[in-house]
Amino acid sequence: MVRLRVVTTDDWPLWRDVRRAALAEAPHAFKSRLADWHRGGEERWRARLEMPDAYHVVALLDGRAAGMASGMPGDGGGDGDGRPPELRSVWVSPEARGHGVGGRLIAAVETWALRTGATALRLAVIPGNAPAIALYERHGFAATREPGDLLADGVTRELVMVKALRRS
């Protein structure tokens, strides 16, 4: 059974453990590296969770952490007057894949974005991460022509995808 848990600053050890698991299991899927997150201790993990207006959620499968996602505020809500909020740090553990965990995490961040008044949700994904791109496409995201951030190789850019949000 999958249960989602919104995490707060007091949950920093849980967030740290899931984030480290994600970076260790799928280093190809993130711009950050595991080594980048060994510095700073508790204060650094708390700071990530204290970001104003951000949303962080962990998926628990049979009581064990099995995935994560964040929603980061934009600067204009996605209504054409600025950048919409962003879906970030999505990861599902190998044993939880195929159980709908990724979809549940995405839906939770979409609900958060709608509550903020957003009309779109944005994300950036590493090109070539076919499983992630397929997951996002299944959930209504489409590639844009917007150039993503430059990756460490100095040549490749992230693929930017956007989904229009509708109130039900």
mmCIF file with all atom_site columns, C-alpha atoms in Angstrom:
data_model
loop_
_atom_site.group_PDB
_atom_site.id
_atom_site.type_symbol
_atom_site.label_atom_id
_atom_site.label_alt_id
_atom_site.label_comp_id
_atom_site.label_asym_id
_atom_site.label_entity_id
_atom_site.label_seq_id
_atom_site.pdbx_PDB_ins_code
_atom_site.Cartn_x
_atom_site.Cartn_y
_atom_site.Cartn_z
_atom_site.occupancy
_atom_site.B_iso_or_equiv
_atom_site.pdbx_formal_charge
_atom_site.auth_seq_id
_atom_site.auth_comp_id
_atom_site.auth_asym_id
_atom_site.auth_atom_id
_atom_site.pdbx_PDB_model_num
ATOM 1   C CA . MET A 1 1   ? 0.000   0.000  0.000   1.00 0.00 ? 1   MET A CA 1
ATOM 2   C CA . VAL A 1 2   ? 1.306   3.451  -0.993  1.00 0.00 ? 2   VAL A CA 1
ATOM 3   C CA . ARG A 1 3   ? 0.926   6.346  1.412   1.00 0.00 ? 3   ARG A CA 1
ATOM 4   C CA . LEU A 1 4   ? 2.171   9.888  0.815   1.00 0.00 ? 4   LEU A CA 1
ATOM 5   C CA . ARG A 1 5   ? 3.679   11.942 3.604   1.00 0.00 ? 5   ARG A CA 1
ATOM 6   C CA . VAL A 1 6   ? 4.229   15.676 3.315   1.00 0.00 ? 6   VAL A CA 1
ATOM 7   C CA . VAL A 1 7   ? 7.536   16.406 5.012   1.00 0.00 ? 7   VAL A CA 1
ATOM 8   C CA . THR A 1 8   ? 8.450   19.377 7.185   1.00 0.00 ? 8   THR A CA 1
ATOM 9   C CA . THR A 1 9   ? 11.728  20.593 8.619   1.00 0.00 ? 9   THR A CA 1
ATOM 10  C CA . ASP A 1 10  ? 11.358  18.143 11.502  1.00 0.00 ? 10  ASP A CA 1
ATOM 11  C CA . ASP A 1 11  ? 11.380  15.309 8.936   1.00 0.00 ? 11  ASP A CA 1
ATOM 12  C CA . TRP A 1 12  ? 14.819  16.251 7.645   1.00 0.00 ? 12  TRP A CA 1
ATOM 13  C CA . PRO A 1 13  ? 16.359  12.818 8.472   1.00 0.00 ? 13  PRO A CA 1
ATOM 14  C CA . LEU A 1 14  ? 13.708  11.066 6.352   1.00 0.00 ? 14  LEU A CA 1
ATOM 15  C CA . TRP A 1 15  ? 14.193  13.542 3.476   1.00 0.00 ? 15  TRP A CA 1
ATOM 16  C CA . ARG A 1 16  ? 17.984  13.163 3.722   1.00 0.00 ? 16  ARG A CA 1
ATOM 17  C CA . ASP A 1 17  ? 17.795  9.368  3.596   1.00 0.00 ? 17  ASP A CA 1
ATOM 18  C CA . VAL A 1 18  ? 15.433  9.292  0.611   1.00 0.00 ? 18  VAL A CA 1
ATOM 19  C CA . ARG A 1 19  ? 17.397  11.963 -1.282  1.00 0.00 ? 19  ARG A CA 1
ATOM 20  C CA . ARG A 1 20  ? 20.671  10.115 -0.711  1.00 0.00 ? 20  ARG A CA 1
ATOM 21  C CA . ALA A 1 21  ? 19.055  6.861  -1.858  1.00 0.00 ? 21  ALA A CA 1
ATOM 22  C CA . ALA A 1 22  ? 17.832  8.588  -5.011  1.00 0.00 ? 22  ALA A CA 1
ATOM 23  C CA . LEU A 1 23  ? 21.218  10.098 -5.829  1.00 0.00 ? 23  LEU A CA 1
ATOM 24  C CA . ALA A 1 24  ? 22.993  6.786  -5.161  1.00 0.00 ? 24  ALA A CA 1
ATOM 25  C CA . GLU A 1 25  ? 20.566  4.637  -7.171  1.00 0.00 ? 25  GLU A CA 1
ATOM 26  C CA . ALA A 1 26  ? 20.035  6.977  -10.137 1.00 0.00 ? 26  ALA A CA 1
ATOM 27  C CA . PRO A 1 27  ? 22.986  9.400  -10.417 1.00 0.00 ? 27  PRO A CA 1
ATOM 28  C CA . HIS A 1 28  ? 22.295  9.749  -14.156 1.00 0.00 ? 28  HIS A CA 1
ATOM 29  C CA . ALA A 1 29  ? 18.859  11.255 -13.431 1.00 0.00 ? 29  ALA A CA 1
ATOM 30  C CA . PHE A 1 30  ? 19.914  14.304 -11.401 1.00 0.00 ? 30  PHE A CA 1
ATOM 31  C CA . LYS A 1 31  ? 22.133  17.347 -11.817 1.00 0.00 ? 31  LYS A CA 1
ATOM 32  C CA . SER A 1 32  ? 23.142  17.059 -8.152  1.00 0.00 ? 32  SER A CA 1
ATOM 33  C CA . ARG A 1 33  ? 25.599  14.414 -7.103  1.00 0.00 ? 33  ARG A CA 1
ATOM 34  C CA . LEU A 1 34  ? 25.559  12.381 -3.909  1.00 0.00 ? 34  LEU A CA 1
ATOM 35  C CA . ALA A 1 35  ? 28.906  13.893 -2.895  1.00 0.00 ? 35  ALA A CA 1
ATOM 36  C CA . ASP A 1 36  ? 27.327  17.371 -3.064  1.00 0.00 ? 36  ASP A CA 1
ATOM 37  C CA . TRP A 1 37  ? 24.919  16.446 -0.263  1.00 0.00 ? 37  TRP A CA 1
ATOM 38  C CA . HIS A 1 38  ? 27.385  15.070 2.290   1.00 0.00 ? 38  HIS A CA 1
ATOM 39  C CA . ARG A 1 39  ? 28.409  18.601 3.289   1.00 0.00 ? 39  ARG A CA 1
ATOM 40  C CA . GLY A 1 40  ? 26.441  20.885 5.595   1.00 0.00 ? 40  GLY A CA 1
ATOM 41  C CA . GLY A 1 41  ? 24.784  18.428 7.935   1.00 0.00 ? 41  GLY A CA 1
ATOM 42  C CA . GLU A 1 42  ? 21.394  18.978 9.491   1.00 0.00 ? 42  GLU A CA 1
ATOM 43  C CA . GLU A 1 43  ? 21.320  22.701 8.705   1.00 0.00 ? 43  GLU A CA 1
ATOM 44  C CA . ARG A 1 44  ? 21.596  22.102 4.975   1.00 0.00 ? 44  ARG A CA 1
ATOM 45  C CA . TRP A 1 45  ? 18.806  19.508 4.965   1.00 0.00 ? 45  TRP A CA 1
ATOM 46  C CA . ARG A 1 46  ? 16.561  21.734 7.065   1.00 0.00 ? 46  ARG A CA 1
ATOM 47  C CA . ALA A 1 47  ? 17.269  24.681 4.760   1.00 0.00 ? 47  ALA A CA 1
ATOM 48  C CA . ARG A 1 48  ? 16.002  22.698 1.774   1.00 0.00 ? 48  ARG A CA 1
ATOM 49  C CA . LEU A 1 49  ? 12.781  21.916 3.624   1.00 0.00 ? 49  LEU A CA 1
ATOM 50  C CA . GLU A 1 50  ? 12.392  25.502 4.887   1.00 0.00 ? 50  GLU A CA 1
ATOM 51  C CA . MET A 1 51  ? 12.278  27.067 1.414   1.00 0.00 ? 51  MET A CA 1
ATOM 52  C CA . PRO A 1 52  ? 9.296   29.440 1.455   1.00 0.00 ? 52  PRO A CA 1
ATOM 53  C CA . ASP A 1 53  ? 6.146   28.129 -0.241  1.00 0.00 ? 53  ASP A CA 1
ATOM 54  C CA . ALA A 1 54  ? 7.838   24.865 -1.316  1.00 0.00 ? 54  ALA A CA 1
ATOM 55  C CA . TYR A 1 55  ? 6.212   21.446 -1.006  1.00 0.00 ? 55  TYR A CA 1
ATOM 56  C CA . HIS A 1 56  ? 8.014   18.176 -0.294  1.00 0.00 ? 56  HIS A CA 1
ATOM 57  C CA . VAL A 1 57  ? 6.458   14.720 -0.231  1.00 0.00 ? 57  VAL A CA 1
ATOM 58  C CA . VAL A 1 58  ? 7.765   11.208 0.406   1.00 0.00 ? 58  VAL A CA 1
ATOM 59  C CA . ALA A 1 59  ? 6.021   8.047  -0.784  1.00 0.00 ? 59  ALA A CA 1
ATOM 60  C CA . LEU A 1 60  ? 5.898   5.144  1.638   1.00 0.00 ? 60  LEU A CA 1
ATOM 61  C CA . LEU A 1 61  ? 5.281   1.650  0.277   1.00 0.00 ? 61  LEU A CA 1
ATOM 62  C CA . ASP A 1 62  ? 4.317   -0.785 3.015   1.00 0.00 ? 62  ASP A CA 1
ATOM 63  C CA . GLY A 1 63  ? 5.746   1.700  5.524   1.00 0.00 ? 63  GLY A CA 1
ATOM 64  C CA . ARG A 1 64  ? 9.155   2.067  3.821   1.00 0.00 ? 64  ARG A CA 1
ATOM 65  C CA . ALA A 1 65  ? 10.330  5.188  1.991   1.00 0.00 ? 65  ALA A CA 1
ATOM 66  C CA . ALA A 1 66  ? 9.997   4.443  -1.704  1.00 0.00 ? 66  ALA A CA 1
ATOM 67  C CA . GLY A 1 67  ? 9.951   7.774  -3.515  1.00 0.00 ? 67  GLY A CA 1
ATOM 68  C CA . MET A 1 68  ? 10.052  11.523 -3.311  1.00 0.00 ? 68  MET A CA 1
ATOM 69  C CA . ALA A 1 69  ? 9.087   14.713 -5.114  1.00 0.00 ? 69  ALA A CA 1
ATOM 70  C CA . SER A 1 70  ? 9.162   18.462 -4.532  1.00 0.00 ? 70  SER A CA 1
ATOM 71  C CA . GLY A 1 71  ? 7.166   21.401 -5.739  1.00 0.00 ? 71  GLY A CA 1
ATOM 72  C CA . MET A 1 72  ? 9.075   24.650 -5.946  1.00 0.00 ? 72  MET A CA 1
ATOM 73  C CA . PRO A 1 73  ? 7.280   27.987 -6.354  1.00 0.00 ? 73  PRO A CA 1
ATOM 74  C CA . GLY A 1 74  ? 7.538   29.852 -9.630  1.00 0.00 ? 74  GLY A CA 1
ATOM 75  C CA . ASP A 1 75  ? 7.606   33.563 -10.093 1.00 0.00 ? 75  ASP A CA 1
ATOM 76  C CA . GLY A 1 76  ? 4.283   34.076 -11.807 1.00 0.00 ? 76  GLY A CA 1
ATOM 77  C CA . GLY A 1 77  ? 2.054   31.041 -11.503 1.00 0.00 ? 77  GLY A CA 1
ATOM 78  C CA . GLY A 1 78  ? 2.359   29.989 -15.131 1.00 0.00 ? 78  GLY A CA 1
ATOM 79  C CA . ASP A 1 79  ? -0.319  32.315 -16.429 1.00 0.00 ? 79  ASP A CA 1
ATOM 80  C CA . GLY A 1 80  ? 1.967   33.905 -18.995 1.00 0.00 ? 80  GLY A CA 1
ATOM 81  C CA . ASP A 1 81  ? 3.364   36.505 -16.616 1.00 0.00 ? 81  ASP A CA 1
ATOM 82  C CA . GLY A 1 82  ? 6.225   34.446 -15.242 1.00 0.00 ? 82  GLY A CA 1
ATOM 83  C CA . ARG A 1 83  ? 7.619   30.993 -14.698 1.00 0.00 ? 83  ARG A CA 1
ATOM 84  C CA . PRO A 1 84  ? 5.153   28.443 -13.276 1.00 0.00 ? 84  PRO A CA 1
ATOM 85  C CA . PRO A 1 85  ? 5.923   26.312 -10.232 1.00 0.00 ? 85  PRO A CA 1
ATOM 86  C CA . GLU A 1 86  ? 8.279   23.433 -10.828 1.00 0.00 ? 86  GLU A CA 1
ATOM 87  C CA . LEU A 1 87  ? 8.134   19.705 -10.155 1.00 0.00 ? 87  LEU A CA 1
ATOM 88  C CA . ARG A 1 88  ? 11.568  18.630 -8.905  1.00 0.00 ? 88  ARG A CA 1
ATOM 89  C CA . SER A 1 89  ? 13.517  15.765 -7.379  1.00 0.00 ? 89  SER A CA 1
ATOM 90  C CA . VAL A 1 90  ? 11.131  13.031 -8.530  1.00 0.00 ? 90  VAL A CA 1
ATOM 91  C CA . TRP A 1 91  ? 12.422  9.564  -7.760  1.00 0.00 ? 91  TRP A CA 1
ATOM 92  C CA . VAL A 1 92  ? 10.861  6.146  -7.181  1.00 0.00 ? 92  VAL A CA 1
ATOM 93  C CA . SER A 1 93  ? 12.864  3.273  -5.713  1.00 0.00 ? 93  SER A CA 1
ATOM 94  C CA . PRO A 1 94  ? 13.377  0.261  -7.998  1.00 0.00 ? 94  PRO A CA 1
ATOM 95  C CA . GLU A 1 95  ? 11.194  -2.003 -5.834  1.00 0.00 ? 95  GLU A CA 1
ATOM 96  C CA . ALA A 1 96  ? 8.318   0.510  -5.980  1.00 0.00 ? 96  ALA A CA 1
ATOM 97  C CA . ARG A 1 97  ? 8.391   1.100  -9.736  1.00 0.00 ? 97  ARG A CA 1
ATOM 98  C CA . GLY A 1 98  ? 5.305   -0.153 -11.534 1.00 0.00 ? 98  GLY A CA 1
ATOM 99  C CA . HIS A 1 99  ? 3.084   0.381  -8.477  1.00 0.00 ? 99  HIS A CA 1
ATOM 100 C CA . GLY A 1 100 ? 1.801   3.863  -9.392  1.00 0.00 ? 100 GLY A CA 1
ATOM 101 C CA . VAL A 1 101 ? 4.124   5.654  -6.977  1.00 0.00 ? 101 VAL A CA 1
ATOM 102 C CA . GLY A 1 102 ? 5.442   8.115  -9.565  1.00 0.00 ? 102 GLY A CA 1
ATOM 103 C CA . GLY A 1 103 ? 1.921   9.039  -10.621 1.00 0.00 ? 103 GLY A CA 1
ATOM 104 C CA . ARG A 1 104 ? 0.869   9.574  -7.003  1.00 0.00 ? 104 ARG A CA 1
ATOM 105 C CA . LEU A 1 105 ? 3.851   11.848 -6.374  1.00 0.00 ? 105 LEU A CA 1
ATOM 106 C CA . ILE A 1 106 ? 3.176   13.878 -9.524  1.00 0.00 ? 106 ILE A CA 1
ATOM 107 C CA . ALA A 1 107 ? -0.523  14.200 -8.635  1.00 0.00 ? 107 ALA A CA 1
ATOM 108 C CA . ALA A 1 108 ? 0.354   15.434 -5.149  1.00 0.00 ? 108 ALA A CA 1
ATOM 109 C CA . VAL A 1 109 ? 2.602   18.168 -6.537  1.00 0.00 ? 109 VAL A CA 1
ATOM 110 C CA . GLU A 1 110 ? -0.047  19.100 -9.122  1.00 0.00 ? 110 GLU A CA 1
ATOM 111 C CA . THR A 1 111 ? -2.619  19.481 -6.319  1.00 0.00 ? 111 THR A CA 1
ATOM 112 C CA . TRP A 1 112 ? -0.192  21.699 -4.396  1.00 0.00 ? 112 TRP A CA 1
ATOM 113 C CA . ALA A 1 113 ? 0.420   23.817 -7.523  1.00 0.00 ? 113 ALA A CA 1
ATOM 114 C CA . LEU A 1 114 ? -3.313  24.225 -8.111  1.00 0.00 ? 114 LEU A CA 1
ATOM 115 C CA . ARG A 1 115 ? -3.763  25.349 -4.488  1.00 0.00 ? 115 ARG A CA 1
ATOM 116 C CA . THR A 1 116 ? -1.196  28.089 -5.145  1.00 0.00 ? 116 THR A CA 1
ATOM 117 C CA . GLY A 1 117 ? -3.282  29.328 -8.092  1.00 0.00 ? 117 GLY A CA 1
ATOM 118 C CA . ALA A 1 118 ? -0.957  27.997 -10.787 1.00 0.00 ? 118 ALA A CA 1
ATOM 119 C CA . THR A 1 119 ? -2.280  27.240 -14.246 1.00 0.00 ? 119 THR A CA 1
ATOM 120 C CA . ALA A 1 120 ? 0.768   25.217 -15.320 1.00 0.00 ? 120 ALA A CA 1
ATOM 121 C CA . LEU A 1 121 ? 3.474   23.021 -13.836 1.00 0.00 ? 121 LEU A CA 1
ATOM 122 C CA . ARG A 1 122 ? 7.005   22.909 -15.243 1.00 0.00 ? 122 ARG A CA 1
ATOM 123 C CA . LEU A 1 123 ? 9.828   20.400 -14.912 1.00 0.00 ? 123 LEU A CA 1
ATOM 124 C CA . ALA A 1 124 ? 13.283  19.790 -16.293 1.00 0.00 ? 124 ALA A CA 1
ATOM 125 C CA . VAL A 1 125 ? 14.572  16.302 -17.011 1.00 0.00 ? 125 VAL A CA 1
ATOM 126 C CA . ILE A 1 126 ? 17.921  14.964 -18.182 1.00 0.00 ? 126 ILE A CA 1
ATOM 127 C CA . PRO A 1 127 ? 17.640  14.121 -21.902 1.00 0.00 ? 127 PRO A CA 1
ATOM 128 C CA . GLY A 1 128 ? 17.945  10.400 -22.485 1.00 0.00 ? 128 GLY A CA 1
ATOM 129 C CA . ASN A 1 129 ? 16.171  9.523  -19.229 1.00 0.00 ? 129 ASN A CA 1
ATOM 130 C CA . ALA A 1 130 ? 13.503  7.688  -21.240 1.00 0.00 ? 130 ALA A CA 1
ATOM 131 C CA . PRO A 1 131 ? 11.628  6.149  -18.271 1.00 0.00 ? 131 PRO A CA 1
ATOM 132 C CA . ALA A 1 132 ? 11.184  9.554  -16.597 1.00 0.00 ? 132 ALA A CA 1
ATOM 133 C CA . ILE A 1 133 ? 10.196  11.272 -19.839 1.00 0.00 ? 133 ILE A CA 1
ATOM 134 C CA . ALA A 1 134 ? 7.630   8.525  -20.527 1.00 0.00 ? 134 ALA A CA 1
ATOM 135 C CA . LEU A 1 135 ? 6.219   8.915  -16.988 1.00 0.00 ? 135 LEU A CA 1
ATOM 136 C CA . TYR A 1 136 ? 5.860   12.670 -17.430 1.00 0.00 ? 136 TYR A CA 1
ATOM 137 C CA . GLU A 1 137 ? 4.261   12.283 -20.872 1.00 0.00 ? 137 GLU A CA 1
ATOM 138 C CA . ARG A 1 138 ? 1.758   9.756  -19.467 1.00 0.00 ? 138 ARG A CA 1
ATOM 139 C CA . HIS A 1 139 ? 0.787   12.399 -16.934 1.00 0.00 ? 139 HIS A CA 1
ATOM 140 C CA . GLY A 1 140 ? 0.224   15.141 -19.496 1.00 0.00 ? 140 GLY A CA 1
ATOM 141 C CA . PHE A 1 141 ? 3.574   16.914 -19.680 1.00 0.00 ? 141 PHE A CA 1
ATOM 142 C CA . ALA A 1 142 ? 4.863   17.976 -23.099 1.00 0.00 ? 142 ALA A CA 1
ATOM 143 C CA . ALA A 1 143 ? 8.321   19.080 -24.174 1.00 0.00 ? 143 ALA A CA 1
ATOM 144 C CA . THR A 1 144 ? 8.800   22.779 -24.820 1.00 0.00 ? 144 THR A CA 1
ATOM 145 C CA . ARG A 1 145 ? 11.285  24.688 -26.927 1.00 0.00 ? 145 ARG A CA 1
ATOM 146 C CA . GLU A 1 146 ? 12.597  26.447 -23.827 1.00 0.00 ? 146 GLU A CA 1
ATOM 147 C CA . PRO A 1 147 ? 16.317  25.799 -23.390 1.00 0.00 ? 147 PRO A CA 1
ATOM 148 C CA . GLY A 1 148 ? 16.953  24.022 -20.107 1.00 0.00 ? 148 GLY A CA 1
ATOM 149 C CA . ASP A 1 149 ? 19.936  24.569 -17.869 1.00 0.00 ? 149 ASP A CA 1
ATOM 150 C CA . LEU A 1 150 ? 23.310  23.549 -19.215 1.00 0.00 ? 150 LEU A CA 1
ATOM 151 C CA . LEU A 1 151 ? 24.542  20.243 -17.802 1.00 0.00 ? 151 LEU A CA 1
ATOM 152 C CA . ALA A 1 152 ? 28.027  19.467 -16.477 1.00 0.00 ? 152 ALA A CA 1
ATOM 153 C CA . ASP A 1 153 ? 29.314  18.411 -19.919 1.00 0.00 ? 153 ASP A CA 1
ATOM 154 C CA . GLY A 1 154 ? 28.965  22.029 -21.058 1.00 0.00 ? 154 GLY A CA 1
ATOM 155 C CA . VAL A 1 155 ? 26.995  20.994 -24.164 1.00 0.00 ? 155 VAL A CA 1
ATOM 156 C CA . THR A 1 156 ? 23.801  19.180 -23.206 1.00 0.00 ? 156 THR A CA 1
ATOM 157 C CA . ARG A 1 157 ? 20.803  21.039 -21.830 1.00 0.00 ? 157 ARG A CA 1
ATOM 158 C CA . GLU A 1 158 ? 17.954  19.756 -19.710 1.00 0.00 ? 158 GLU A CA 1
ATOM 159 C CA . LEU A 1 159 ? 14.677  19.009 -21.480 1.00 0.00 ? 159 LEU A CA 1
ATOM 160 C CA . VAL A 1 160 ? 11.966  21.368 -20.194 1.00 0.00 ? 160 VAL A CA 1
ATOM 161 C CA . MET A 1 161 ? 8.406   20.027 -20.062 1.00 0.00 ? 161 MET A CA 1
ATOM 162 C CA . VAL A 1 162 ? 5.161   21.758 -19.069 1.00 0.00 ? 162 VAL A CA 1
ATOM 163 C CA . LYS A 1 163 ? 1.649   20.651 -18.201 1.00 0.00 ? 163 LYS A CA 1
ATOM 164 C CA . ALA A 1 164 ? -1.396  22.914 -18.220 1.00 0.00 ? 164 ALA A CA 1
ATOM 165 C CA . LEU A 1 165 ? -3.319  22.552 -14.959 1.00 0.00 ? 165 LEU A CA 1
ATOM 166 C CA . ARG A 1 166 ? -7.088  22.566 -14.810 1.00 0.00 ? 166 ARG A CA 1
ATOM 167 C CA . ARG A 1 167 ? -9.328  22.857 -11.806 1.00 0.00 ? 167 ARG A CA 1
ATOM 168 C CA . SER A 1 168 ? -11.819 20.034 -11.540 1.00 0.00 ? 168 SER A CA 1
#
